[in-house]
Short mmCIF file of N, CA and C in Angstrom, two decimals:
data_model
loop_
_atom_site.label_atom_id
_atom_site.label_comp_id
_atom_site.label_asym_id
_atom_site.label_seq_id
_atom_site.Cartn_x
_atom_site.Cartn_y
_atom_site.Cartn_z
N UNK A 1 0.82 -1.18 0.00
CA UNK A 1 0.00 0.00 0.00
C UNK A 1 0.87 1.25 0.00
N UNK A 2 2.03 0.94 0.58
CA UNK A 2 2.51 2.52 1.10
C UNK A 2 3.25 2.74 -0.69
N UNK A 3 3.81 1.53 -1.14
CA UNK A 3 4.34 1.68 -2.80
C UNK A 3 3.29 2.36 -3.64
N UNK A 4 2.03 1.93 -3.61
CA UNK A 4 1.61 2.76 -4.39
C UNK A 4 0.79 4.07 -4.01
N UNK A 5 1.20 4.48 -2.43
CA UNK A 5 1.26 5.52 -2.81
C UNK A 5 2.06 7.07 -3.24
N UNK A 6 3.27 6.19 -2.95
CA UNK A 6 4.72 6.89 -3.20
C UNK A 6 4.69 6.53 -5.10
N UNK A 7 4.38 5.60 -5.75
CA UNK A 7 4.02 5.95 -6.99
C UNK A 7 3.48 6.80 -7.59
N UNK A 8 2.24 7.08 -6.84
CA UNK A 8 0.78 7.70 -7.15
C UNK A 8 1.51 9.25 -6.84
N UNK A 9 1.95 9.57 -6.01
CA UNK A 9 2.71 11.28 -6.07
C UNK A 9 3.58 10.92 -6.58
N UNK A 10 4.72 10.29 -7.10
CA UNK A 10 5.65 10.37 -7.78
C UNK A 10 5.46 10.47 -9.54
N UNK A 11 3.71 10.12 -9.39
CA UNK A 11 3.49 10.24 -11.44
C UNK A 11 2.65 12.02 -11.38
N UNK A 12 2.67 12.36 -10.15
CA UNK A 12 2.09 13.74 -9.69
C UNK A 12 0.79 13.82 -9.91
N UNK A 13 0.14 12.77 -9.65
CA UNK A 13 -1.49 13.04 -9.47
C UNK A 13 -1.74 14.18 -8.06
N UNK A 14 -2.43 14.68 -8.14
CA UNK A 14 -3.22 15.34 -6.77
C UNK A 14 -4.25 14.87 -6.47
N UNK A 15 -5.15 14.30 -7.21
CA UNK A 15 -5.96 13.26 -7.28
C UNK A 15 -6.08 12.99 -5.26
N UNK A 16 -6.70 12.90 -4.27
CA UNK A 16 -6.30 12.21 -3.07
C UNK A 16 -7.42 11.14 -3.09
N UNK A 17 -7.22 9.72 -3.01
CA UNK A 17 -8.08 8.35 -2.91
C UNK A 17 -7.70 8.03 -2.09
N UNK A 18 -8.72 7.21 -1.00
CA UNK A 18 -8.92 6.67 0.21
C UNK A 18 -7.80 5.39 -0.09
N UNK A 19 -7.26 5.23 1.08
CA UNK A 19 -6.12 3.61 0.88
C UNK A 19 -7.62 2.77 1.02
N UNK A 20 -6.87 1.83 0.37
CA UNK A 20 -7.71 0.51 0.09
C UNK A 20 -7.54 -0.44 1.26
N UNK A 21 -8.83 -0.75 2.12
CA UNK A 21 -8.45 -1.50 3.01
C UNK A 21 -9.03 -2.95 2.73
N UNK A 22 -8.37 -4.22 2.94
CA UNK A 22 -8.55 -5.29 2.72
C UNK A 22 -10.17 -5.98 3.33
N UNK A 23 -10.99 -6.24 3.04
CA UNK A 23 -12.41 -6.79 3.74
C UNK A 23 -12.23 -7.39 4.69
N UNK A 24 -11.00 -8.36 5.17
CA UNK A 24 -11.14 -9.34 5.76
C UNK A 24 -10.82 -8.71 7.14
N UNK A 25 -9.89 -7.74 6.93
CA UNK A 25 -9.46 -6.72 7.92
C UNK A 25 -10.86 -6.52 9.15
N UNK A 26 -11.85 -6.21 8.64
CA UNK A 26 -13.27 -5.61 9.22
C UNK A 26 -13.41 -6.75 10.06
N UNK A 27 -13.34 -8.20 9.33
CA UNK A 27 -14.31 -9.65 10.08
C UNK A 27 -13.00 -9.73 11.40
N UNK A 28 -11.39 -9.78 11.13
CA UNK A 28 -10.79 -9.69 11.79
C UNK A 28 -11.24 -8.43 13.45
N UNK A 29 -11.33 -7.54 12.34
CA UNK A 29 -11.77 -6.77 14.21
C UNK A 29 -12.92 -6.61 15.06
N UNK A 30 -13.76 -7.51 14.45
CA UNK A 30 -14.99 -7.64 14.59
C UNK A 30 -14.81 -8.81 15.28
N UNK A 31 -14.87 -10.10 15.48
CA UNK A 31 -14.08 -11.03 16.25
C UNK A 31 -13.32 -11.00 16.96
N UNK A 32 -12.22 -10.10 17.07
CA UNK A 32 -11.67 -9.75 18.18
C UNK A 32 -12.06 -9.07 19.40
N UNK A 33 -13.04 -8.13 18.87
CA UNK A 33 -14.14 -7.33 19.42
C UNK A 33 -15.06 -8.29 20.40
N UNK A 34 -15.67 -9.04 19.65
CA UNK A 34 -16.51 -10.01 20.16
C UNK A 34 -15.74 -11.17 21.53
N UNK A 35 -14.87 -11.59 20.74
CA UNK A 35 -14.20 -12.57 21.73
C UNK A 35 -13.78 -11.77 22.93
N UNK A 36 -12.98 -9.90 22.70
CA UNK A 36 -12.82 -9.22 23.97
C UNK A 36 -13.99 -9.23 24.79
N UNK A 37 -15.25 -9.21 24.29
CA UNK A 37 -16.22 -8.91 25.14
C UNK A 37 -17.42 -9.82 26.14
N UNK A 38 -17.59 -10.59 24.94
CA UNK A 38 -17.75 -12.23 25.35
C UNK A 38 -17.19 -13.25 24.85
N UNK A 39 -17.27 -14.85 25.83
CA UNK A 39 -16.79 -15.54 25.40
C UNK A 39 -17.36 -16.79 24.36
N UNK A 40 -16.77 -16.85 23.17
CA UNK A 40 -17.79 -17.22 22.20
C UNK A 40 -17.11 -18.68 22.61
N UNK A 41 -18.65 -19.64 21.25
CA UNK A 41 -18.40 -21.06 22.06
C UNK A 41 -17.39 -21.65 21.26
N UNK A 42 -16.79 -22.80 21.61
CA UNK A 42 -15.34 -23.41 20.96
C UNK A 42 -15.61 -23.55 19.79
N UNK A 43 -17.11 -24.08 19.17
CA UNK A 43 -17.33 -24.47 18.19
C UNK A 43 -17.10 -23.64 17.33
N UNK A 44 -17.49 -22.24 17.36
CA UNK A 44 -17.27 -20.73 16.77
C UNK A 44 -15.97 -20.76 16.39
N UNK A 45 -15.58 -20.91 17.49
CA UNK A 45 -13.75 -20.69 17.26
C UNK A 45 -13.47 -21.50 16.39
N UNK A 46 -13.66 -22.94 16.33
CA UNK A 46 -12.76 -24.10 15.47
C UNK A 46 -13.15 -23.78 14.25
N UNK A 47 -14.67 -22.89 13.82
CA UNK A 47 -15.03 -22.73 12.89
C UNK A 47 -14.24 -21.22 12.39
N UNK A 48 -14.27 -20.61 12.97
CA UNK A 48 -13.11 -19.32 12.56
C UNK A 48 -11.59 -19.51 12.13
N UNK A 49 -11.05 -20.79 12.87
CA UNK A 49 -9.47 -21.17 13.22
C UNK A 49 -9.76 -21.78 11.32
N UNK A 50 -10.54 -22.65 11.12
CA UNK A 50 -10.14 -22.96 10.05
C UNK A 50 -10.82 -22.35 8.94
N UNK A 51 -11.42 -21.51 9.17
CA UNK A 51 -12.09 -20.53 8.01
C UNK A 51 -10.74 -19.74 7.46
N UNK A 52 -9.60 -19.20 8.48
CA UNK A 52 -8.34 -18.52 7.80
C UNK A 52 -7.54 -19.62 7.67
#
């Protein structure tokens, strides 16, 4: 990410676009969120552990 945006001013756009954030990023802190707050059941988990 940070390459293209040292590209992106280096071809001298002024152009300013939002960085691109990855989707999975969101489910990641969203689950972490969850697990900080309550404790989810194992089954959840084994199903998360092998979903990544």
């Amino acid at each position: 990410m940070l390459g293209s945006l040292y590209f992106q001013r280096a071809a001298g756009s002024s152009e300013r676009r939002p960085v691109p954030i990855p989707w999975f990023v969101f489910g990641f802190i969203a689950t972490a969120a969850l697990n900080s707050v309550l404790a989810l059941p194992t089954i959840v988990l084994e199903g998360l552990q092998l979903a990544s």
